């Protein structure tokens, strides 16, 4: 740089620093003309030059007094030129930044720290340039000045990154920001599902330090308030919500949010925001407060952890499977309390066939029984001696049985009993007091027992750790009945299925339909024990009782499967996340239910294919494939299912095809048995099944154009 140029640069540097001081002193009193605003907006563009030049200059300044450099004229002059150029560009950048900070949307503590560290960088660069050639400038001063300037540069850049890209933009990659997924039973819709979207994708531009458009998305009050263009949304009306309009604009549009270059919202995140607005924008509501089939709850479950559960451990081994199988009959069901658990639950039905032998026959599994349901069974006091031998019993239901308060003393030996139900059993306070000897007891159902409110209040005061379930008080208002329950443990059958429906309320009529219609109290069939089903059936049931409000309609699906293949193998593998229990998942008679994340479904975004073999050839006329549909979770029915059959895998012919109807936006989440009539009349030993996924989701779906998921969990033959 020639001396004349150097003099001009020095003069300009001095003038610019004076101008910076004027801007700082003027503060908010300075009004920036609109024509100057483009100059301020060049701040992010220009700032990289002084950062690089000053950083390089300060490194050279740090080593300038070393013997090999101190007398090197080129080294000293080059450093001098770098300093004046870096200081000059720093001052210009600071002025641009001060102009930019006057625009709406820039405020807060981060901005102030960024401003003052930036000003320090400019002044330090100028100061070093002015004194570096004086006699008072020593090696220690040179190193200190270089370190301070570089430190201020790093901090200024870090804070600037926070303003532009969000908090901890610079240090984010080396900071542990991992968050443990919140269990769905504890999660708030806003706090744990919606707020994280705002934090990652929106708050870099809409925070307390940088409120673009006057909008801040850091707390509920600010979100409700909205920005300069008005409120963000109208609860319950997504079509009138500015938030949703902006995020669904084409990415190239000027008003599209987040802006081009910023991390964009995923399709699931857009859908979550849509459903949140549609659900009237609740900030304190829990996810589990939504209905189980609600789309927002279903999709939120994919980003939340499963509900926390404390799995009890048992100090006894599992019972013999053959013993359990022998004990199951048409009046008694024995089943594991949970998968892989040795604990067993027992339900006794049909009071007309009950006698003490029904309990005594359970002796071989008495250690494993932890739950015993004798609801509405004529159990006598003498039978309680046999029940007391179930040493590991945790839950006992004696509702509306024939036991009396005097006989309850026999239960004192059950040291693990936690829940006891005695609804409908006539009791007095003394009868209940003797149960307090069971120290493990935490819950006692005593509604409709004749105990008065005063009795219950006194018992509660003396037994604060025991929860008394007292049912409803009769205030003259009709009470809604609880829903009917399917007591059968299996829903897949081979030839005949004996339907078992029940309701915990005494004297209830259960009416059901099998044609898909909603049951009423007049025309629907009245359920009575002994109903046999011989085909796959959708059962809809409701409970009715005079003086009560009828229950909700509940659905139960049962499936007929005459033949089960002896072996199965994949020919088109499922996705690694949805392999369930491997190929046998398709024939294990365990339905996946409505939870696609329970590890009981096979799924793929491509095609699913499998081969099934029979040791003995079979004649088949129909095949059903159970599939799931959840539009919001991108799960669609297979576009097509092909069934091939033959004597072996080398000689297969197409014997049936299913083509599903085009998906519609209003399709509800459900599981569907896709039934295919087959052409083959010859016995076959091998079946090939191909389920083709929807390759491109429809235009109305948020993830339009992308492949859909296909989910399946069971095949039913004949």
XYZ file of C-alpha atoms in Angstrom:
718
model
C 0.000 0.000 0.000
C 1.506 3.379 -1.020
C 1.942 6.059 1.607
C -0.809 8.224 0.106
C -3.183 5.282 0.213
C -2.029 4.553 3.732
C -2.732 8.125 4.803
C -6.208 7.960 3.293
C -6.862 4.675 5.118
C -5.640 6.141 8.403
C -7.857 9.187 7.984
C -10.841 7.071 7.084
C -10.183 4.777 10.058
C -10.094 7.739 12.436
C -13.296 9.201 10.958
C -15.088 5.863 11.119
C -14.195 5.337 14.782
C -15.435 8.829 15.616
C -18.662 7.984 13.766
C -18.959 4.766 15.824
C -18.644 6.810 19.019
C -21.370 9.185 17.765
C -23.681 6.259 16.979
C -23.085 4.737 20.407
C -23.724 8.037 22.189
C -26.839 8.742 20.136
C -28.372 5.388 21.125
C -32.096 5.096 20.427
C -32.339 8.795 19.627
C -30.789 8.108 16.228
C -33.317 7.391 13.480
C -31.849 5.447 10.558
C -33.285 6.615 7.191
C -34.904 3.907 5.133
C -32.351 4.318 2.321
C -29.564 3.424 4.817
C -31.209 0.113 5.822
C -29.715 -1.846 2.866
C -26.284 -0.736 4.086
C -27.017 -2.211 7.522
C -28.243 -5.464 6.003
C -24.831 -5.927 4.334
C -23.380 -6.449 7.824
C -23.489 -10.294 7.632
C -21.910 -10.161 4.154
C -18.940 -7.895 5.025
C -18.093 -9.173 8.528
C -16.159 -12.204 7.291
C -13.392 -10.039 5.783
C -12.268 -8.301 9.005
C -12.514 -11.569 10.919
C -10.037 -13.281 8.590
C -7.736 -10.257 8.119
C -7.617 -9.262 11.787
C -7.146 -12.862 12.913
C -4.176 -13.204 10.523
C -2.763 -9.812 11.546
C -2.961 -10.592 15.278
C -1.215 -13.938 14.843
C 1.621 -12.119 13.067
C 1.583 -9.425 15.760
C 1.933 -12.074 18.467
C 5.241 -13.244 16.947
C 6.570 -9.871 15.691
C 9.301 -9.542 18.384
C 10.862 -12.927 17.702
C 14.543 -12.524 16.588
C 13.906 -13.913 13.111
C 11.054 -11.422 12.471
C 11.937 -8.247 14.395
C 14.327 -6.954 11.755
C 12.435 -8.404 8.796
C 11.080 -5.299 7.047
C 8.642 -7.167 4.811
C 7.167 -8.963 7.838
C 6.717 -5.700 9.792
C 5.284 -3.704 6.884
C 2.931 -6.491 5.810
C 1.603 -6.753 9.390
C 1.122 -2.994 9.477
C -0.896 -3.033 6.247
C -3.006 -5.970 7.475
C -3.761 -4.123 10.713
C -4.928 -0.918 9.072
C -7.005 -2.855 6.530
C -8.495 -5.135 9.221
C -9.262 -2.208 11.541
C -10.802 -0.242 8.676
C -13.086 -3.134 7.632
C -13.950 -3.823 11.291
C -15.095 -0.229 11.754
C -17.212 -0.383 8.585
C -18.741 -3.675 9.778
C -19.509 -2.221 13.206
C -21.271 0.766 11.631
C -23.346 -1.555 9.427
C -24.216 -3.627 12.484
C -25.317 -0.541 14.413
C -27.569 0.425 11.497
C -28.997 -3.106 11.329
C -29.672 -3.178 15.087
C -32.037 -0.206 14.687
C -34.433 -2.320 12.634
C -37.413 -3.943 14.398
C -36.823 -7.466 15.679
C -33.332 -6.948 17.125
C -33.197 -6.543 20.876
C -32.178 -8.302 24.076
C -29.024 -9.118 26.009
C -27.320 -11.136 23.271
C -27.506 -8.168 20.908
C -25.925 -5.848 23.487
C -23.027 -8.197 24.195
C -22.483 -8.766 20.467
C -22.453 -5.011 19.863
C -19.934 -4.154 22.580
C -17.574 -7.006 21.784
C -17.719 -5.960 18.111
C -16.935 -2.354 19.014
C -14.034 -3.586 21.164
C -12.601 -5.504 18.199
C -12.713 -2.371 16.005
C -11.158 -0.132 18.687
C -8.507 -2.716 19.618
C -7.452 -3.066 15.980
C -7.158 0.719 15.646
C -5.307 1.055 18.971
C -2.750 -1.628 18.115
C -2.125 0.011 14.742
C -1.547 3.401 16.382
C 0.903 2.309 19.094
C 2.673 -0.691 17.566
C 5.555 1.445 16.259
C 6.101 3.463 19.446
C 8.841 2.847 22.036
C 6.312 1.892 24.722
C 5.023 -1.061 22.669
C 6.675 -4.148 24.195
C 6.579 -7.834 23.454
C 4.193 -8.470 26.374
C 1.860 -5.701 25.239
C 1.894 -7.062 21.671
C 0.992 -10.577 22.853
C -1.707 -9.311 25.246
C -3.262 -7.114 22.556
C -3.249 -9.993 20.069
C -4.844 -12.417 22.563
C -7.518 -9.915 23.646
C -8.414 -9.039 20.055
C -8.651 -12.676 18.970
C -10.731 -13.502 22.066
C -13.126 -10.639 21.312
C -13.349 -11.785 17.686
C -14.332 -15.331 18.756
C -16.909 -14.125 21.277
C -18.362 -11.632 18.801
C -18.665 -14.347 16.164
C -20.256 -16.743 18.638
C -22.847 -14.176 19.746
C -23.507 -13.162 16.150
C -24.093 -16.793 15.274
C -26.570 -17.028 18.149
C -28.452 -14.002 16.816
C -28.566 -15.325 13.278
C -28.886 -19.087 13.734
C -30.070 -19.566 17.291
C -28.527 -20.052 20.703
C -25.176 -21.862 20.886
C -24.815 -22.012 17.097
C -21.009 -21.976 17.282
C -20.545 -24.246 20.289
C -23.597 -26.418 19.651
C -21.749 -29.297 17.947
C -19.439 -29.816 20.953
C -22.107 -29.347 23.612
C -24.197 -32.242 24.928
C -27.728 -31.211 24.123
C -29.242 -34.665 24.067
C -32.631 -34.852 25.719
C -34.215 -37.980 27.026
C -37.500 -38.643 25.269
C -40.435 -37.892 27.561
C -42.728 -40.873 28.250
C -46.056 -40.466 26.508
C -47.993 -40.791 29.761
C -46.159 -37.732 31.152
C -45.826 -35.625 28.000
C -47.577 -32.308 27.400
C -48.845 -31.667 23.876
C -47.196 -28.256 23.665
C -44.226 -28.589 26.016
C -42.949 -31.947 24.759
C -44.242 -32.232 21.187
C -44.770 -28.744 19.715
C -42.253 -26.621 21.648
C -39.223 -28.702 20.509
C -40.213 -27.948 16.890
C -40.219 -24.211 17.610
C -36.912 -24.469 19.478
C -35.054 -26.189 16.648
C -36.713 -24.714 13.552
C -38.133 -21.307 14.528
C -36.520 -19.683 17.554
C -33.289 -18.710 15.793
C -35.281 -15.850 14.206
C -38.088 -15.489 16.748
C -36.541 -15.128 20.190
C -36.152 -12.418 22.818
C -32.988 -11.118 21.099
C -34.185 -11.326 17.516
C -37.908 -10.914 16.952
C -38.288 -11.031 13.185
C -41.685 -9.642 12.265
C -42.235 -8.731 15.913
C -42.817 -12.407 16.645
C -41.371 -14.365 19.545
C -41.898 -18.124 19.852
C -40.295 -18.771 23.230
C -43.350 -18.850 25.523
C -47.088 -19.386 25.333
C -48.029 -15.729 25.945
C -45.853 -14.516 23.065
C -47.142 -17.274 20.769
C -50.756 -16.329 21.462
C -49.949 -12.622 20.949
C -48.470 -13.185 17.478
C -46.422 -10.634 15.516
C -46.761 -7.524 13.371
C -48.973 -9.289 10.832
C -51.408 -10.494 13.484
C -52.140 -13.666 15.409
C -50.408 -16.860 14.374
C -53.485 -19.063 14.307
C -57.159 -19.420 14.974
C -57.661 -22.408 17.269
C -59.707 -25.148 15.659
C -59.453 -23.556 12.202
C -56.189 -24.520 10.462
C -57.315 -22.940 7.187
C -57.338 -19.482 8.831
C -53.980 -19.869 10.583
C -51.086 -17.692 9.421
C -48.533 -20.117 10.927
C -49.718 -22.990 8.736
C -50.049 -20.798 5.654
C -46.419 -19.674 5.939
C -44.908 -23.120 6.506
C -46.823 -24.586 3.537
C -45.759 -21.902 1.047
C -43.281 -23.060 -1.639
C -39.757 -23.003 -0.219
C -38.735 -20.418 -2.834
C -41.489 -18.000 -1.757
C -40.315 -14.907 0.110
C -42.676 -15.457 3.045
C -42.044 -19.193 3.370
C -41.028 -20.166 6.894
C -38.419 -21.189 7.861
C -36.528 -19.103 5.269
C -34.532 -20.782 2.524
C -31.159 -21.860 3.885
C -32.532 -22.606 7.356
C -33.371 -26.148 8.553
C -36.804 -26.941 7.124
C -39.759 -28.560 8.855
C -40.253 -32.246 8.169
C -43.602 -33.540 6.951
C -44.343 -35.002 10.374
C -43.556 -31.677 12.061
C -45.904 -29.841 9.689
C -48.622 -32.396 10.431
C -48.099 -32.055 14.194
C -48.479 -28.268 13.975
C -51.605 -28.675 11.837
C -53.190 -31.117 14.287
C -52.207 -28.949 17.278
C -53.977 -25.935 15.765
C -56.936 -28.107 14.801
C -57.173 -29.290 18.438
C -57.639 -25.675 19.609
C -54.029 -24.992 20.675
C -53.788 -26.291 24.236
C -50.656 -25.436 26.245
C -51.259 -27.467 29.420
C -53.067 -30.498 28.029
C -51.402 -33.908 28.205
C -51.012 -36.176 25.206
C -52.860 -39.002 26.956
C -55.844 -36.679 27.505
C -56.546 -37.102 23.793
C -58.578 -40.115 22.614
C -56.441 -43.177 21.867
C -57.235 -42.982 18.139
C -56.728 -39.204 17.874
C -54.346 -38.388 15.020
C -52.309 -35.948 17.109
C -51.815 -38.523 19.856
C -50.914 -41.238 17.346
C -48.303 -39.084 15.594
C -46.950 -37.647 18.865
C -46.305 -41.196 20.031
C -43.667 -41.537 17.307
C -41.514 -38.788 18.889
C -42.147 -39.691 22.524
C -40.921 -42.552 24.644
C -43.345 -45.345 25.590
C -45.147 -44.955 28.881
C -42.902 -45.684 31.804
C -43.756 -48.867 33.578
C -42.232 -50.473 36.600
C -42.069 -54.138 35.770
C -42.460 -56.256 38.871
C -39.997 -59.071 39.324
C -41.074 -62.388 40.763
C -39.110 -64.920 42.799
C -40.863 -67.941 41.322
C -40.371 -69.825 38.064
C -42.867 -70.109 35.238
C -45.539 -72.794 35.270
C -45.519 -75.656 32.789
C -47.185 -74.682 29.510
C -49.013 -77.995 29.342
C -50.514 -77.425 32.801
C -51.784 -74.012 31.726
C -53.229 -75.439 28.524
C -55.121 -78.151 30.423
C -56.600 -75.637 32.862
C -58.161 -73.475 30.145
C -61.756 -74.411 29.363
C -65.129 -72.807 28.688
C -65.534 -71.530 32.282
C -61.932 -70.649 33.198
C -59.144 -68.749 31.444
C -55.505 -68.838 32.566
C -53.043 -66.526 30.813
C -49.625 -64.860 31.396
C -49.830 -61.428 32.973
C -47.227 -60.117 30.503
C -44.964 -61.400 27.768
C -42.074 -63.468 29.156
C -43.472 -63.120 32.692
C -43.959 -66.163 34.965
C -46.945 -64.463 36.633
C -50.404 -65.726 35.686
C -53.905 -64.260 35.796
C -57.046 -66.383 36.186
C -60.606 -65.404 35.230
C -63.523 -67.628 36.292
C -66.815 -67.441 34.345
C -70.222 -69.115 34.315
C -71.511 -69.031 37.867
C -73.948 -71.873 37.155
C -71.062 -74.372 36.818
C -68.937 -73.005 39.670
C -67.889 -75.154 42.617
C -64.814 -75.324 44.845
C -63.110 -77.747 42.441
C -62.765 -74.901 39.921
C -60.275 -73.336 42.360
C -58.734 -76.536 43.701
C -57.770 -77.607 40.172
C -55.392 -74.619 40.101
C -53.135 -76.141 42.785
C -50.373 -76.954 40.283
C -49.997 -73.241 39.421
C -50.864 -71.680 42.787
C -47.416 -70.058 43.108
C -47.687 -68.382 39.711
C -51.229 -66.957 40.084
C -50.994 -63.247 40.976
C -54.442 -62.153 39.766
C -57.729 -63.944 40.402
C -61.039 -62.621 39.026
C -64.159 -64.119 40.634
C -66.528 -61.283 39.743
C -70.198 -62.359 40.164
C -69.182 -65.931 41.043
C -70.981 -67.476 44.069
C -67.827 -67.843 46.159
C -68.567 -68.830 49.784
C -66.618 -68.087 52.977
C -65.337 -71.665 53.019
C -63.797 -71.143 49.571
C -61.582 -68.350 50.919
C -59.393 -70.974 52.629
C -58.497 -72.328 49.202
C -57.927 -68.819 47.807
C -55.589 -68.084 50.748
C -53.260 -70.820 49.447
C -52.419 -68.643 46.383
C -49.459 -67.213 48.289
C -48.334 -64.735 45.622
C -51.750 -63.257 44.891
C -51.602 -59.496 44.202
C -55.109 -58.809 42.870
C -58.346 -60.467 43.995
C -61.815 -59.628 42.657
C -64.720 -60.870 44.796
C -67.284 -58.347 43.576
C -70.901 -59.487 44.033
C -69.841 -62.856 45.402
C -71.460 -64.709 48.343
C -68.652 -64.133 50.852
C -69.385 -62.327 54.128
C -67.351 -60.028 56.315
C -66.698 -62.828 58.799
C -64.965 -65.007 56.245
C -62.523 -62.291 55.136
C -60.171 -63.141 58.031
C -58.963 -66.075 55.912
C -57.253 -63.601 53.553
C -54.879 -62.316 56.257
C -52.228 -64.825 55.132
C -51.945 -63.193 51.670
C -48.817 -61.129 52.381
C -48.507 -59.814 48.784
C -52.142 -58.796 48.205
C -52.341 -55.231 46.897
C -55.844 -54.855 45.450
C -59.045 -56.378 46.821
C -62.500 -55.779 45.292
C -65.544 -56.407 47.476
C -68.200 -54.353 45.675
C -71.687 -55.707 46.297
C -70.596 -57.649 49.412
C -72.391 -56.557 52.600
C -69.825 -55.212 55.068
C -69.584 -53.281 58.315
C -66.611 -51.232 59.636
C -65.372 -54.157 61.758
C -65.184 -56.368 58.662
C -62.953 -53.813 56.925
C -60.745 -53.275 59.989
C -59.651 -56.913 59.999
C -58.342 -56.443 56.442
C -55.845 -53.839 57.666
C -53.756 -56.758 58.934
C -52.752 -57.222 55.292
C -49.939 -54.636 55.299
C -49.382 -54.891 51.534
C -52.982 -53.870 50.724
C -53.121 -50.495 48.940
C -56.549 -50.549 47.228
C -59.934 -51.719 48.466
C -63.156 -51.496 46.428
C -66.147 -51.203 48.773
C -68.910 -49.564 46.761
C -72.429 -50.885 47.211
C -71.405 -52.678 50.447
C -73.745 -50.887 52.859
C -70.946 -48.857 54.440
C -72.013 -45.298 55.226
C -70.049 -42.181 54.316
C -69.196 -41.645 57.988
C -67.857 -45.194 58.224
C -65.664 -44.694 55.185
C -64.357 -41.344 56.453
C -63.373 -42.930 59.768
C -61.702 -45.862 58.038
C -59.785 -43.541 55.722
C -58.479 -41.477 58.656
C -57.063 -44.538 60.362
C -55.740 -46.107 57.145
C -54.151 -43.256 55.210
C -52.098 -45.521 52.937
C -55.147 -47.538 51.856
C -57.187 -46.192 48.942
C -60.914 -46.842 49.259
C -62.828 -47.129 45.980
C -66.382 -46.104 46.781
C -67.968 -45.810 43.352
C -70.472 -43.111 42.439
C -72.848 -41.259 44.721
C -76.458 -41.335 43.650
C -77.234 -37.678 43.007
C -80.191 -38.435 40.808
C -78.219 -38.049 37.584
C -77.943 -40.908 35.147
C -74.502 -42.513 34.963
C -72.904 -43.774 31.782
C -72.223 -47.498 31.732
C -68.742 -48.834 31.245
C -68.100 -50.516 27.911
C -68.621 -54.244 27.342
C -65.479 -56.369 27.483
C -64.354 -59.289 25.339
C -63.269 -61.983 27.779
C -61.807 -64.360 25.180
C -58.017 -64.263 25.288
C -57.624 -65.267 21.623
C -59.172 -63.571 18.587
C -58.017 -66.059 15.929
C -59.829 -69.404 15.727
C -59.802 -72.476 13.516
C -63.403 -73.748 13.303
C -65.674 -72.278 15.994
C -65.398 -69.283 18.312
C -67.446 -69.151 21.525
C -68.073 -65.445 22.094
C -67.660 -64.244 25.708
C -68.847 -60.700 26.447
C -69.090 -59.227 29.945
C -69.618 -55.981 31.859
C -68.595 -55.242 35.475
C -71.951 -53.598 36.292
C -74.576 -56.020 37.588
C -77.835 -56.463 35.670
C -76.582 -55.036 32.377
C -77.921 -56.086 28.970
C -75.228 -56.369 26.316
C -76.508 -56.022 22.770
C -74.364 -56.638 19.724
C -74.361 -56.669 15.930
C -72.259 -58.493 13.362
C -73.320 -56.577 10.228
C -71.397 -53.377 10.956
C -74.406 -51.433 12.260
C -74.409 -49.628 15.605
C -76.292 -51.666 18.238
C -79.295 -50.138 19.995
C -81.353 -51.304 22.976
C -84.212 -52.693 20.869
C -83.154 -54.169 17.544
C -79.643 -55.427 18.255
C -79.175 -59.028 19.390
C -79.178 -59.547 23.172
C -75.986 -61.347 24.174
C -76.346 -64.621 26.049
C -73.555 -67.140 26.787
C -73.241 -69.863 24.178
C -72.919 -67.728 21.021
C -70.704 -69.516 18.454
C -69.108 -67.775 15.477
C -67.913 -69.725 12.457
C -66.563 -66.923 10.233
C -64.323 -63.887 10.644
C -66.580 -61.298 12.246
C -66.664 -57.663 13.315
C -68.653 -57.459 16.555
C -70.044 -54.130 17.735
C -71.431 -54.100 21.272
C -73.057 -51.711 23.761
C -74.253 -52.078 27.337
C -77.726 -50.967 28.457
C -79.503 -50.781 31.811
C -82.681 -48.943 32.903
C -81.824 -45.666 34.643
C -78.313 -45.595 33.181
C -76.872 -44.003 30.059
C -75.909 -46.614 27.475
C -72.191 -47.284 27.057
C -70.120 -46.318 24.073
C -70.055 -48.691 21.126
C -66.990 -50.923 21.182
C -65.666 -53.111 18.381
C -64.097 -56.546 18.564
C -62.662 -58.351 15.545
C -62.287 -62.117 15.464
C -60.636 -63.990 12.603
C -61.070 -67.483 11.232
C -57.942 -69.275 10.014
C -58.532 -72.901 9.048
C -54.975 -73.645 7.913
C -51.689 -72.401 9.353
C -48.516 -72.791 7.242
C -45.836 -74.991 8.770
C -43.005 -72.618 7.829
C -42.527 -69.098 6.488
C -39.599 -67.164 4.961
C -39.156 -63.618 3.678
C -38.473 -63.020 -0.006
C -38.758 -59.227 0.401
C -37.426 -58.132 3.771
C -39.273 -55.673 6.061
C -37.639 -52.495 7.305
C -35.098 -53.106 10.080
C -37.210 -51.114 12.541
C -40.308 -53.236 11.952
C -39.177 -56.864 11.871
C -41.278 -57.904 14.887
C -40.580 -61.604 15.565
C -39.385 -62.360 12.051
C -41.312 -64.321 9.391
C -43.382 -66.237 11.954
C -45.072 -62.932 12.898
C -47.404 -63.509 9.965
C -48.746 -66.813 11.394
C -48.342 -66.487 15.194
C -52.035 -65.665 15.819
C -51.018 -62.553 17.803
C -52.641 -59.399 16.472
C -50.603 -56.197 16.476
C -53.533 -54.010 17.511
C -53.636 -50.292 16.693
C -50.136 -49.430 17.977
C -47.739 -49.519 15.036
C -44.764 -49.079 17.382
C -45.355 -52.121 19.613
C -42.922 -54.406 17.725
C -45.727 -56.724 16.580
C -45.988 -55.504 12.979
C -43.987 -56.168 9.826
C -43.554 -53.040 7.723
C -41.755 -51.603 4.718
C -41.782 -48.531 2.477
C -41.203 -50.886 -0.420
C -42.843 -54.264 -0.979
C -43.305 -57.088 1.509
C -43.036 -60.644 0.287
C -42.962 -64.097 1.847
C -43.162 -67.775 1.032
C -45.288 -70.175 3.102
C -45.090 -73.971 3.004
C -47.437 -76.789 4.101
C -46.120 -80.280 4.841
C -49.457 -81.702 3.696
C -51.068 -80.084 0.608
C -54.228 -78.089 1.353
C -57.109 -76.805 -0.727
C -57.644 -73.114 -0.126
C -60.361 -70.813 -1.425
C -59.614 -67.548 0.392
C -56.744 -65.695 2.023
C -56.927 -62.666 4.293
C -54.086 -60.286 5.120
C -54.433 -58.050 8.175
C -53.123 -54.560 7.390
C -53.008 -51.185 9.107
C -54.067 -47.725 7.905
C -52.918 -44.526 9.624
C -52.882 -41.701 7.109
C -51.148 -39.163 9.358
C -48.369 -41.638 10.164
C -47.892 -42.333 6.412
C -49.255 -45.869 6.790
C -51.521 -46.817 3.883
C -53.139 -50.073 2.857
C -51.155 -52.050 0.281
C -51.894 -50.803 -3.218
C -52.064 -54.434 -4.315
C -51.738 -57.921 -2.843
C -50.851 -60.889 -5.028
C -51.310 -64.523 -3.977
C -49.418 -67.235 -5.844
C -49.830 -70.969 -5.243
C -48.380 -74.267 -6.386
C -46.669 -77.526 -5.378
C -43.384 -75.728 -4.641
C -41.726 -72.307 -5.057
C -40.510 -73.191 -8.557
C -44.010 -73.877 -9.924
C -46.258 -71.090 -8.703
C -49.250 -69.545 -10.487
C -51.121 -66.346 -9.694
C -54.333 -67.461 -7.976
C -55.640 -64.201 -6.541
C -55.209 -60.430 -6.492
C -56.480 -57.658 -4.220
C -56.449 -54.055 -5.408
C -57.406 -51.568 -2.713
C -59.423 -48.420 -3.372
C -57.508 -45.129 -3.786
C -56.855 -43.592 -0.355
C -59.000 -40.662 0.734
C -58.103 -37.791 3.041
C -60.943 -38.660 5.409
C -59.910 -42.314 5.861
C -59.803 -43.112 9.577
C -57.058 -45.085 11.355
C -57.956 -48.768 11.522
C -56.824 -52.336 10.908
C -58.427 -54.134 7.969
C -58.528 -57.773 6.931
C -57.947 -57.647 3.165
C -59.723 -60.772 1.930
C -58.863 -62.325 -1.412
C -60.923 -65.016 -3.142
C -58.630 -67.548 -4.806
C -59.013 -69.324 -8.156
C -57.159 -72.506 -7.254
C -59.139 -75.676 -6.591
C -56.106 -78.010 -6.532
C -54.305 -78.803 -3.268
C -51.157 -76.707 -2.945
C -48.056 -76.928 -0.776
C -46.579 -73.460 -1.270
C -47.970 -69.907 -1.232
C -46.167 -66.760 -2.275
C -47.623 -63.537 -0.895
C -46.618 -60.094 -2.242
C -47.924 -56.863 -0.687
C -47.086 -53.817 -2.835
C -46.806 -50.458 -1.063
C -48.217 -47.184 -2.394
C -45.206 -45.754 -4.268
C -46.324 -42.125 -4.126
C -48.594 -40.630 -1.493
C -51.458 -38.481 -2.885
C -51.205 -34.740 -3.489
C -53.410 -33.899 -0.472
C -51.002 -35.582 1.960
C -48.274 -33.439 3.628
C -45.690 -36.005 2.433
C -47.037 -36.116 -1.111
C -44.902 -37.921 -3.638
C -43.030 -39.993 -1.071
C -43.529 -43.776 -0.687
C -46.028 -44.918 1.913
C -45.499 -47.537 4.610
C -47.276 -50.880 4.384
C -47.922 -52.664 7.705
C -49.121 -56.247 8.130
C -49.189 -58.718 11.011
C -51.235 -61.836 10.226
C -52.467 -63.996 7.378
C -55.760 -65.952 7.516
C -56.337 -68.921 5.219
C -59.909 -70.158 4.550
